[in-house]
CSV table of C-alpha atoms and ligand atoms in Angstrom, one decimal:
chain,number,residue,atom,x,y,z
L,27,MET,CA,0.0,0.0,0.0
L,28,THR,CA,1.7,3.2,-1.2
L,29,PHE,CA,0.8,6.8,-1.8
L,30,SER,CA,0.5,8.2,-5.3
L,31,PHE,CA,2.6,11.2,-4.3
L,32,ARG,CA,6.3,11.6,-3.4
L,33,ARG,CA,8.2,14.2,-1.5
L,34,SER,CA,9.5,15.6,-4.8
L,35,ASP,CA,6.0,16.5,-5.8
L,36,PHE,CA,6.0,19.2,-3.2
L,37,PRO,CA,7.8,22.5,-3.1
L,38,ASP,CA,11.4,22.5,-1.7
L,39,GLY,CA,11.3,22.8,2.0
L,40,PHE,CA,7.8,21.5,2.4
L,41,GLN,CA,7.5,20.1,5.9
L,42,PHE,CA,6.0,16.6,6.6
L,43,GLY,CA,5.1,16.0,10.2
L,44,ALA,CA,3.2,14.0,12.8
L,45,ALA,CA,1.1,15.6,15.4
L,46,THR,CA,-0.1,14.8,19.0
L,47,ALA,CA,-1.3,16.7,22.0
L,48,ALA,CA,-0.2,16.4,25.7
L,49,TYR,CA,-3.4,15.2,27.4
L,50,GLN,CA,-4.1,12.6,24.7
L,51,ILE,CA,-0.7,10.8,25.0
L,52,GLU,CA,1.4,11.8,27.9
L,53,GLY,CA,-0.3,10.3,31.0
L,54,SER,CA,-1.5,13.2,33.2
L,55,SER,CA,-0.9,11.3,36.4
L,56,PHE,CA,2.9,11.4,36.0
L,57,GLY,CA,5.4,14.1,36.8
L,58,GLY,CA,3.5,16.3,39.2
L,59,ALA,CA,0.8,17.4,36.8
L,60,GLY,CA,-2.3,18.8,38.3
L,61,PRO,CA,-5.9,17.9,37.3
L,62,SER,CA,-7.2,19.5,34.2
L,63,HIS,CA,-10.9,20.2,33.5
L,64,TRP,CA,-10.8,16.9,31.4
L,65,ASP,CA,-10.1,15.0,34.6
L,66,THR,CA,-13.1,16.6,36.4
L,67,PHE,CA,-15.4,16.5,33.3
L,68,ALA,CA,-14.7,12.7,32.9
L,69,ALA,CA,-15.5,12.1,36.5
L,70,THR,CA,-19.1,13.0,35.9
L,71,PRO,CA,-20.8,9.8,34.5
L,72,GLY,CA,-22.0,10.2,30.9
L,73,ASN,CA,-19.6,12.8,29.8
L,74,VAL,CA,-16.9,10.5,28.4
L,75,VAL,CA,-17.1,6.9,27.1
L,76,ASN,CA,-16.4,4.6,30.0
L,77,ALA,CA,-15.5,7.7,32.1
L,78,GLU,CA,-12.0,7.4,30.7
L,79,THR,CA,-9.2,10.0,31.4
L,80,GLY,CA,-5.8,10.7,30.1
L,81,ALA,CA,-4.2,9.6,33.4
L,82,ILE,CA,-2.1,6.9,31.6
L,83,ALA,CA,-2.9,7.4,27.9
L,84,CYS,CA,0.0,6.3,25.8
L,85,ASP,CA,2.5,6.6,28.7
L,86,HIS,CA,4.4,9.0,26.4
L,87,TYR,CA,5.8,10.8,29.4
L,88,HIS,CA,8.1,7.7,29.9
L,89,ARG,CA,8.2,6.4,26.3
L,90,TYR,CA,8.8,9.6,24.4
L,91,GLU,CA,12.2,8.5,23.0
L,92,GLU,CA,10.7,5.5,21.4
L,93,ASP,CA,7.9,7.6,20.0
L,94,LEU,CA,10.3,10.2,18.6
L,95,ASP,CA,12.3,7.4,17.0
L,96,LEU,CA,9.1,6.4,15.2
L,97,ILE,CA,8.8,9.9,13.8
L,98,ARG,CA,12.3,10.0,12.7
L,99,ASP,CA,12.2,6.6,11.2
L,100,GLY,CA,9.1,7.4,9.3
L,101,GLY,CA,10.9,10.0,7.4
L,102,PHE,CA,9.0,12.9,8.9
L,103,ASP,CA,10.7,16.3,9.3
L,104,ALA,CA,8.8,17.7,12.1
L,105,TYR,CA,6.9,16.9,15.3
L,106,ARG,CA,3.9,19.0,16.4
L,107,PHE,CA,3.2,18.5,20.2
L,108,SER,CA,1.6,20.6,22.9
L,109,THR,CA,2.7,21.5,26.4
L,110,SER,CA,0.2,20.8,29.2
L,111,TRP,CA,-0.9,23.9,31.2
L,112,ALA,CA,-2.0,21.6,34.0
L,113,ARG,CA,1.3,19.9,34.1
L,114,ILE,CA,3.3,23.1,34.1
L,115,MET,CA,1.0,25.0,36.5
L,116,PRO,CA,-0.8,22.2,38.4
L,117,ASP,CA,-2.8,24.7,40.5
L,118,GLY,CA,-3.2,27.2,37.7
L,119,THR,CA,-0.6,29.6,39.1
L,120,ASN,CA,2.5,28.1,40.6
L,121,VAL,CA,5.1,26.5,38.3
L,122,ASN,CA,5.9,22.7,38.6
L,123,VAL,CA,9.6,22.7,37.6
L,124,GLU,CA,9.4,18.9,37.0
L,125,GLY,CA,6.8,19.7,34.2
L,126,LEU,CA,9.0,22.2,32.5
L,127,ASP,CA,12.0,19.8,32.9
L,128,PHE,CA,10.0,17.2,31.0
L,129,TYR,CA,9.4,19.5,27.9
L,130,ASP,CA,13.1,20.6,28.1
L,131,ARG,CA,14.1,16.9,27.8
L,132,LEU,CA,11.5,16.3,25.1
L,133,THR,CA,12.8,19.3,23.1
L,134,ASP,CA,16.3,18.1,23.2
L,135,ALA,CA,15.3,14.6,22.2
L,136,ILE,CA,13.3,16.0,19.2
L,137,LEU,CA,16.3,18.1,18.0
L,138,GLU,CA,18.7,15.2,18.6
L,139,ARG,CA,16.8,13.2,16.0
L,140,GLY,CA,17.0,16.0,13.5
L,141,LEU,CA,13.3,16.8,13.8
L,142,LYS,CA,11.8,20.3,14.0
L,143,PRO,CA,9.7,21.0,17.1
L,144,TYR,CA,6.2,22.7,16.4
L,145,LEU,CA,4.9,23.7,19.8
L,146,THR,CA,1.2,24.3,20.6
L,147,LEU,CA,0.7,26.0,24.0
L,148,TYR,CA,-2.9,25.0,24.6
L,149,HIS,CA,-4.5,21.8,23.5
L,150,TRP,CA,-7.4,21.8,25.9
L,151,ASP,CA,-5.9,20.8,29.2
L,152,LEU,CA,-7.0,23.8,31.3
L,153,PRO,CA,-6.0,23.4,35.0
L,154,ALA,CA,-9.1,22.4,36.9
L,155,ALA,CA,-8.3,25.2,39.4
L,156,LEU,CA,-8.7,27.8,36.7
L,157,SER,CA,-11.9,26.1,35.3
L,158,ASP,CA,-13.3,26.5,38.9
L,159,PHE,CA,-12.8,30.3,38.5
L,160,GLY,CA,-14.9,30.2,35.3
L,161,GLY,CA,-12.2,29.1,32.9
L,162,TRP,CA,-12.9,30.5,29.4
L,163,ARG,CA,-15.9,32.4,30.6
L,164,ASN,CA,-13.7,34.6,32.8
L,165,ARG,CA,-12.0,37.5,31.0
L,166,ASP,CA,-9.0,36.9,33.3
L,167,VAL,CA,-8.2,33.7,31.4
L,168,ALA,CA,-6.5,35.9,28.8
L,169,ASN,CA,-3.9,37.2,31.3
L,170,TRP,CA,-3.5,33.7,32.9
L,171,PHE,CA,-2.8,32.3,29.5
L,172,ALA,CA,-0.3,35.0,28.6
L,173,ASP,CA,1.6,34.3,31.9
L,174,TYR,CA,1.7,30.6,31.1
L,175,ALA,CA,2.8,31.2,27.5
L,176,ARG,CA,5.7,33.4,28.8
L,177,THR,CA,6.7,30.6,31.3
L,178,VAL,CA,6.8,27.9,28.6
L,179,PHE,CA,8.6,30.2,26.0
L,180,ALA,CA,11.3,31.2,28.6
L,181,ARG,CA,12.3,27.5,29.0
L,182,ILE,CA,12.0,26.1,25.5
L,183,GLY,CA,10.8,28.8,23.1
L,184,ASP,CA,14.3,29.5,21.6
L,185,ARG,CA,14.5,26.0,20.2
L,186,MET,CA,11.0,25.9,18.7
L,187,GLU,CA,10.5,26.0,14.9
L,188,THR,CA,7.0,27.5,15.4
L,189,VAL,CA,4.8,28.4,18.3
L,190,ALA,CA,1.0,28.2,18.2
L,191,THR,CA,-1.1,29.7,20.9
L,192,ILE,CA,-4.3,27.8,20.9
L,193,ASN,CA,-5.5,24.6,19.2
L,194,GLU,CA,-9.0,24.8,17.7
L,195,PRO,CA,-10.7,27.7,19.5
L,196,TRP,CA,-14.1,26.6,18.0
L,197,CYS,CA,-13.8,23.4,20.1
L,198,VAL,CA,-12.6,25.4,23.2
L,199,ALA,CA,-15.5,27.7,22.9
L,200,TRP,CA,-18.5,26.4,21.0
L,201,LEU,CA,-18.2,22.6,21.2
L,202,SER,CA,-17.5,23.0,25.0
L,203,HIS,CA,-19.8,25.8,26.1
L,204,PHE,CA,-22.8,25.7,23.7
L,205,LEU,CA,-22.9,22.0,22.5
L,206,GLY,CA,-21.8,20.7,25.8
L,207,ILE,CA,-19.8,17.9,24.3
L,208,HIS,CA,-16.3,18.8,25.6
L,209,ALA,CA,-15.1,20.0,29.0
L,210,PRO,CA,-16.6,21.9,30.8
L,211,GLY,CA,-19.8,20.5,29.1
L,212,LEU,CA,-22.0,23.7,29.2
L,213,ARG,CA,-24.9,24.3,27.0
L,214,ASP,CA,-25.3,28.0,27.5
L,215,ILE,CA,-25.2,30.7,24.9
L,216,ARG,CA,-23.9,33.4,27.3
L,217,ALA,CA,-21.0,31.2,28.3
L,218,ALA,CA,-20.4,30.3,24.7
L,219,ALA,CA,-20.3,33.9,23.5
L,220,ARG,CA,-17.9,34.8,26.3
L,221,ALA,CA,-15.6,31.8,25.5
L,222,MET,CA,-15.8,32.6,21.8
L,223,HIS,CA,-14.3,36.0,22.6
L,224,HIS,CA,-12.0,35.2,25.5
L,225,VAL,CA,-10.3,32.4,23.7
L,226,LEU,CA,-9.3,35.0,21.0
L,227,LEU,CA,-8.3,37.6,23.5
L,228,ALA,CA,-6.1,35.0,25.2
L,229,HIS,CA,-4.5,34.3,21.8
L,230,GLY,CA,-3.9,38.0,21.2
L,231,ARG,CA,-2.4,38.6,24.7
L,232,ALA,CA,-0.1,35.6,24.2
L,233,VAL,CA,1.0,36.9,20.8
L,234,GLU,CA,1.7,40.3,22.3
L,235,ALA,CA,3.6,38.8,25.2
L,236,LEU,CA,5.8,36.5,23.1
L,237,ARG,CA,6.4,39.2,20.5
L,238,ALA,CA,7.8,41.3,23.3
L,239,GLU,CA,10.2,38.4,24.0
L,240,GLY,CA,11.4,38.5,20.4
L,241,CYS,CA,9.4,35.5,19.0
L,242,ASP,CA,8.9,35.7,15.3
L,243,LYS,CA,7.2,32.4,14.5
L,244,LEU,CA,3.8,32.8,16.1
L,245,GLY,CA,0.6,31.3,14.9
L,246,ILE,CA,-2.7,29.8,15.9
L,247,VAL,CA,-4.3,26.5,14.9
L,248,LEU,CA,-7.9,26.9,13.6
L,249,ASN,CA,-10.2,24.0,12.6
L,250,PHE,CA,-12.3,24.3,9.5
L,251,GLU,CA,-15.2,22.3,8.2
L,252,HIS,CA,-16.7,22.7,4.8
L,253,ALA,CA,-20.4,23.6,5.5
L,254,ASN,CA,-22.5,22.1,2.8
L,255,PRO,CA,-26.2,23.0,2.6
L,256,ALA,CA,-28.3,19.8,3.0
L,257,SER,CA,-30.5,20.9,0.1
L,258,ASP,CA,-31.0,23.9,-2.3
L,259,ALA,CA,-33.8,25.1,-0.2
L,260,PRO,CA,-33.0,28.8,0.8
L,261,GLU,CA,-33.5,27.9,4.5
L,262,ASP,CA,-30.8,25.2,4.3
L,263,VAL,CA,-28.5,27.5,2.4
L,264,ALA,CA,-28.9,30.1,5.0
L,265,ALA,CA,-28.4,27.6,7.9
L,266,ALA,CA,-25.1,26.4,6.2
L,267,ARG,CA,-24.0,30.0,6.0
L,268,ARG,CA,-24.6,30.4,9.8
L,269,GLN,CA,-22.7,27.1,10.4
L,270,ASP,CA,-19.8,28.5,8.3
L,271,GLY,CA,-20.0,31.7,10.3
L,272,HIS,CA,-19.6,30.5,13.8
L,273,TYR,CA,-17.3,27.7,12.9
L,274,ASN,CA,-15.1,29.0,10.1
L,275,ARG,CA,-15.4,32.8,9.7
L,276,TRP,CA,-15.6,34.0,13.4
L,277,PHE,CA,-12.1,33.2,14.3
L,278,ILE,CA,-10.2,34.0,11.0
L,279,GLN,CA,-12.0,37.2,10.4
L,280,ALA,CA,-11.3,38.5,13.9
L,281,ILE,CA,-7.6,37.6,13.6
L,282,THR,CA,-7.1,39.0,10.1
L,283,GLN,CA,-9.7,41.8,9.9
L,284,LYS,CA,-10.2,42.7,13.5
L,285,SER,CA,-14.0,42.3,13.3
L,286,TYR,CA,-16.6,39.6,13.9
L,287,PRO,CA,-19.1,38.4,11.2
L,288,GLU,CA,-22.2,40.5,11.4
L,289,ASP,CA,-24.5,37.6,10.8
L,290,ILE,CA,-23.1,35.8,13.8
L,291,LEU,CA,-23.2,38.9,16.0
L,292,GLU,CA,-26.9,38.9,15.3
L,293,GLY,CA,-27.2,35.8,17.4
L,294,LEU,CA,-24.3,36.3,19.8
L,295,GLY,CA,-24.3,40.0,20.2
L,296,ASP,CA,-26.6,40.3,23.2
L,297,HIS,CA,-24.4,37.8,25.1
L,298,MET,CA,-21.0,39.2,24.3
L,299,PRO,CA,-18.9,40.7,27.2
L,300,GLN,CA,-19.4,44.5,27.5
L,301,GLY,CA,-16.8,46.5,25.5
L,302,TYR,CA,-15.5,43.5,23.5
L,303,GLU,CA,-14.9,45.7,20.5
L,304,ALA,CA,-11.9,47.3,22.2
L,305,ASP,CA,-10.2,43.9,22.3
L,306,LEU,CA,-10.2,43.4,18.6
L,307,GLU,CA,-6.9,45.4,18.1
L,308,THR,CA,-5.1,42.9,20.4
L,309,ILE,CA,-6.9,39.9,18.8
L,310,GLY,CA,-5.8,41.1,15.3
L,311,THR,CA,-2.1,41.4,16.3
L,312,PRO,CA,-0.4,40.0,13.2
L,313,ILE,CA,0.7,36.4,13.2
L,314,ASP,CA,3.5,34.7,11.2
L,315,TRP,CA,1.7,31.7,10.0
L,316,LEU,CA,-1.7,30.0,10.2
L,317,GLY,CA,-2.4,26.4,11.2
L,318,VAL,CA,-5.3,24.7,9.5
L,319,ASN,CA,-6.9,21.5,10.9
L,320,TYR,CA,-9.2,19.8,8.5
L,321,TYR,CA,-11.1,16.5,8.8
L,322,THR,CA,-14.5,16.6,7.1
L,323,ARG,CA,-17.5,18.5,5.8
L,324,SER,CA,-20.8,19.0,7.5
L,325,ASN,CA,-24.3,18.8,5.8
L,326,ILE,CA,-26.4,21.5,7.4
L,327,ALA,CA,-30.1,21.9,7.5
L,328,HIS,CA,-32.4,24.6,9.0
L,329,ASP,CA,-33.8,23.4,12.3
L,330,PRO,CA,-36.8,25.6,13.2
L,331,ASP,CA,-37.3,23.7,16.5
L,332,SER,CA,-33.9,24.7,18.0
L,333,VAL,CA,-32.6,28.0,19.3
L,334,TRP,CA,-30.3,30.2,17.3
L,335,PRO,CA,-28.4,29.3,15.1
L,336,SER,CA,-31.3,26.9,14.4
L,337,ILE,CA,-29.2,24.4,12.6
L,338,LYS,CA,-28.8,20.6,12.5
L,339,ALA,CA,-26.2,18.4,10.9
L,340,VAL,CA,-27.8,15.6,8.8
L,341,PRO,CA,-26.1,12.5,7.4
L,342,GLY,CA,-24.7,13.0,3.9
L,343,PRO,CA,-24.1,10.5,1.1
L,344,LEU,CA,-20.3,10.1,1.3
L,345,PRO,CA,-18.4,7.3,2.9
L,346,THR,CA,-17.7,8.0,6.6
L,347,THR,CA,-14.9,7.4,9.1
L,348,ASP,CA,-15.3,5.7,12.5
L,349,MET,CA,-16.3,9.0,13.8
L,350,GLY,CA,-19.2,9.2,11.4
L,351,TRP,CA,-17.4,12.0,9.5
L,352,GLU,CA,-17.7,12.2,5.8
L,353,ILE,CA,-14.5,11.8,3.8
L,354,TYR,CA,-14.3,14.9,1.6
L,355,PRO,CA,-10.9,15.9,0.4
L,356,ASP,CA,-12.2,18.6,-2.0
L,357,GLY,CA,-13.1,20.5,1.2
L,358,LEU,CA,-9.5,20.8,2.2
L,359,HIS,CA,-8.7,22.3,-1.2
L,360,ALA,CA,-11.6,24.7,-0.9
L,361,ILE,CA,-10.6,25.9,2.6
L,362,LEU,CA,-6.9,26.4,1.8
L,363,THR,CA,-7.7,28.4,-1.4
L,364,ARG,CA,-10.5,30.4,0.3
L,365,LEU,CA,-8.3,31.3,3.3
L,366,HIS,CA,-5.4,32.4,1.0
L,367,ARG,CA,-7.9,34.5,-1.3
L,368,ASP,CA,-10.2,36.0,1.4
L,369,TYR,CA,-8.2,36.2,4.6
L,370,THR,CA,-4.5,35.3,5.0
L,371,LYS,CA,-3.1,36.4,1.5
L,372,ASP,CA,0.7,35.6,1.6
L,373,THR,CA,0.8,34.5,5.2
L,374,PRO,CA,2.2,30.9,5.3
L,375,ILE,CA,-0.4,28.2,5.9
L,376,ILE,CA,0.5,24.8,7.6
L,377,VAL,CA,-1.9,21.9,7.6
L,378,THR,CA,-1.5,21.1,11.3
L,379,GLU,CA,-3.9,18.2,11.4
L,380,ASN,CA,-5.6,15.8,9.0
L,381,GLY,CA,-6.5,12.2,9.5
L,382,MET,CA,-9.2,9.8,10.3
L,383,ALA,CA,-10.4,7.3,12.9
L,384,TRP,CA,-10.9,3.6,12.0
L,385,ASP,CA,-11.5,0.5,13.9
L,386,ASP,CA,-8.0,-0.9,13.5
L,387,HIS,CA,-6.8,-4.3,14.6
L,388,VAL,CA,-3.4,-5.9,14.7
L,389,GLU,CA,-3.5,-9.1,12.7
L,390,ASN,CA,-0.3,-11.2,12.4
L,391,GLY,CA,1.7,-8.2,13.7
L,392,ARG,CA,0.3,-5.8,11.1
L,393,VAL,CA,-2.4,-3.2,10.8
L,394,ASP,CA,-3.6,-2.9,7.2
L,395,ASP,CA,-5.4,0.4,7.4
L,396,ALA,CA,-5.9,0.8,3.7
L,397,ILE,CA,-8.8,3.2,4.1
L,398,ARG,CA,-6.5,5.6,6.0
L,399,VAL,CA,-3.8,5.2,3.2
L,400,ASP,CA,-6.4,6.3,0.7
L,401,TYR,CA,-7.6,9.1,3.0
L,402,PHE,CA,-4.1,10.6,3.4
L,403,ASP,CA,-3.4,10.2,-0.2
L,404,ALA,CA,-6.5,12.0,-1.4
L,405,HIS,CA,-6.0,14.9,1.1
L,406,MET,CA,-2.3,15.3,0.2
L,407,LYS,CA,-3.4,15.6,-3.4
L,408,ALA,CA,-5.9,18.2,-2.4
L,409,VAL,CA,-3.0,20.1,-0.7
L,410,LEU,CA,-0.9,19.9,-3.9
L,411,ARG,CA,-3.9,21.3,-5.9
L,412,ALA,CA,-4.2,24.2,-3.5
L,413,ILE,CA,-0.5,24.9,-3.8
L,414,ALA,CA,-0.8,24.8,-7.6
L,415,ASP,CA,-3.7,27.3,-7.2
L,416,GLY,CA,-1.5,29.7,-5.3
L,417,ALA,CA,-2.1,28.9,-1.6
L,418,PRO,CA,1.2,29.2,0.3
L,419,VAL,CA,0.9,25.8,2.1
L,420,GLN,CA,4.3,25.0,3.7
L,421,GLY,CA,3.7,21.8,5.7
L,422,TYR,CA,1.3,19.0,6.4
L,423,PHE,CA,1.0,17.2,9.7
L,424,GLY,CA,-0.8,13.8,10.0
L,425,TRP,CA,-3.1,13.3,12.9
L,426,SER,CA,-2.0,11.4,14.7
L,427,LEU,CA,1.3,9.7,15.4
L,428,LEU,CA,-0.3,7.4,17.8
L,429,ASP,CA,-3.8,6.0,18.7
L,430,ASN,CA,-4.7,8.1,21.7
L,431,TYR,CA,-7.4,9.6,24.0
L,432,GLU,CA,-10.1,10.9,21.8
L,433,TRP,CA,-11.6,13.2,24.4
L,434,ALA,CA,-15.4,12.4,25.0
L,435,GLN,CA,-14.9,9.3,23.0
L,436,GLY,CA,-12.3,8.0,25.4
L,437,TYR,CA,-10.0,5.3,23.8
L,438,ALA,CA,-12.8,4.0,21.5
L,439,LYS,CA,-11.6,5.8,18.4
L,440,ARG,CA,-8.1,5.2,16.8
L,441,PHE,CA,-6.6,8.0,14.7
L,442,GLY,CA,-3.0,6.8,14.8
L,443,MET,CA,-0.5,6.1,12.1
L,444,VAL,CA,0.9,3.9,14.8
L,445,HIS,CA,-1.4,1.4,16.7
L,446,VAL,CA,-1.2,1.4,20.5
L,447,ASP,CA,-2.2,-1.6,22.6
L,448,TYR,CA,-3.3,0.2,25.8
L,449,GLU,CA,-2.8,-3.0,28.0
L,450,THR,CA,0.9,-3.4,27.0
L,451,GLN,CA,1.7,0.0,25.5
L,452,LYS,CA,3.1,-1.8,22.5
L,453,ARG,CA,3.4,0.4,19.4
L,454,THR,CA,2.7,-1.2,16.0
L,455,PRO,CA,3.2,1.0,12.9
L,456,LYS,CA,0.3,0.7,10.6
L,457,ALA,CA,0.3,0.5,6.8
L,458,SER,CA,-0.3,4.3,6.6
L,459,TYR,CA,2.9,4.9,8.6
L,460,GLU,CA,4.8,2.7,6.1
L,461,ALA,CA,3.2,4.6,3.2
L,462,PHE,CA,4.5,7.9,4.6
L,463,ARG,CA,7.9,6.2,5.1
L,464,HIS,CA,8.0,5.1,1.5
L,465,ALA,CA,6.8,8.4,0.0
L,466,ILE,CA,8.8,10.9,2.1
L,467,GLY,CA,11.6,8.9,3.9
L,468,GLY,CA,13.6,8.0,0.8
L,469,ASN,CA,13.3,4.2,1.4
G,502,LIG,O1,-8.1,14.3,18.5
G,502,LIG,C1,-8.5,15.5,18.0
G,502,LIG,C2,-7.5,16.6,18.3
G,502,LIG,O2,-7.2,16.7,19.7
G,502,LIG,C3,-7.9,17.9,17.8
G,502,LIG,N1,-8.3,17.9,16.5
G,502,LIG,C4,-9.2,16.8,16.0
G,502,LIG,C5,-8.7,15.6,16.5
G,502,LIG,C6,-9.7,14.4,16.2
G,502,LIG,O3,-11.0,14.6,16.7
C-alpha cells in the first residue's frame, strides 16, 4: 500500500510531520501534573465513554524517546506537540519545575533526532483550578494564558521551529460551552459567547507577550469544516452559512480583519462581554503563520425547532470514518484556497492536522489500514492542488502519530498512524505509517 505522491512533488522545504497533544498521549498522572478540566469532566458519568481519562494514555511521558524514534524513522521532518498547562501549572498559578523539565528533555530529544519542534501552547488541558474560576468564561483567562505562555517560552521557546497559541478555538468555545460535548460541558449561549471572545483575547495577549520576548514564529491553529447545505432550499443554504459563520469565519475574520461576522453577532451580540470591540486590536495582532486542521465537511439543514443558530447536521451521502465523519478531500482544497484568497493572503499556511479514525486491529503483527492510506493520499493531493492554485501551504502534519485519548470518545476511536495496545503500550506501525515512510523517507 503506497501513496500516489512523493516528497519531490511538493515544493522545496515543504515540511511533513506527525502531530499529537499532551493530554491525549502523555499520561496526566505522572510528573507532578495537576488535574485539568478533562479529569473533572470525565468524573461525571455520561460525559466520556467509560469515564476514561488521560491519566495513563500512551505513557508517552516515559516512552517519548521510542515515540520520537518512530517519527524520525518514518521519514518525517517535524513533530507537532503541545505542552500541558495543568502539568506546568498544576494549581493554575505556581510552576511545577518537573513539568518544565520534561518539555526541556522532550525538546532536546526532538532536536537530537533532526526533527523540528512545532509547539502548541494550549491543546485543551485547562488546569481544573482555573476552570473553577470560570475558565474560558472569565476574562482573566487571557492574562492567565499569557503568563503561562511566557513561562513555557522562557524555557523552550528559543528551540522551537514555530509556536502556536491555541488549538481549535471553536472546540474550546462552541463545542464545550454551547454544544456541551467537551469539557466543561456547558450548553449556555452566554457562556459560549464569552468563551468565543476570551479564547481569541487569550491568543492575542499571548502573541503580544511573546512578540515582546522576540518571538517571530507565532501562529494559531484553527479548525475548518466545509459547511454544505443539506439541500438547495433557501433555509438550508442560510443555515449552512450560519454554520460557516460560527465555525469558520468567526475566528479567522477576527484575527485577520479585527472584526466579527455581522450575521453571527446577530445571534451572539446580546451575550457578548461588554466592550468586547476594544479587544479586537489585540486579537488582530499580526501572526507569522496559520495552522489549519481539516477532517470533514458537514451537511447542514435549517432546524426551526432549536434556538439560534437553528441548525442541525444531517447525514450525507459520502463514505464516513469511524467518527461518522464524511470523507471529503475537496473541502481541504476549498478551505486552503479560500483562506489564501479572502483572509490570509501571503501568510504561510500549515496543515497542522488531518487524518481519520478507523476500527483498526493488529493481525499477524500488522495493521492494514488501507482506508487511511487512501484518506491521506486524497488529502495530500488536495494540498498539492491548493499549492498549484497559489495557496502558500508550507507543511502537512498527519493526525495522529499514535492512537490516543479521543476526548469524549475515550479510547474508543483510533486516529494513529501507529497502533497502541493500551494494555501493554506496544506500538505497531500501521500501513499508513509505512506509506509515509515510503513516500517521504527515501526508502
Ligand atoms: O483528537 C482531536 C485533536 O485533539 C484535535 N483535532 C481533532 C482531533 C480528532 O478529533
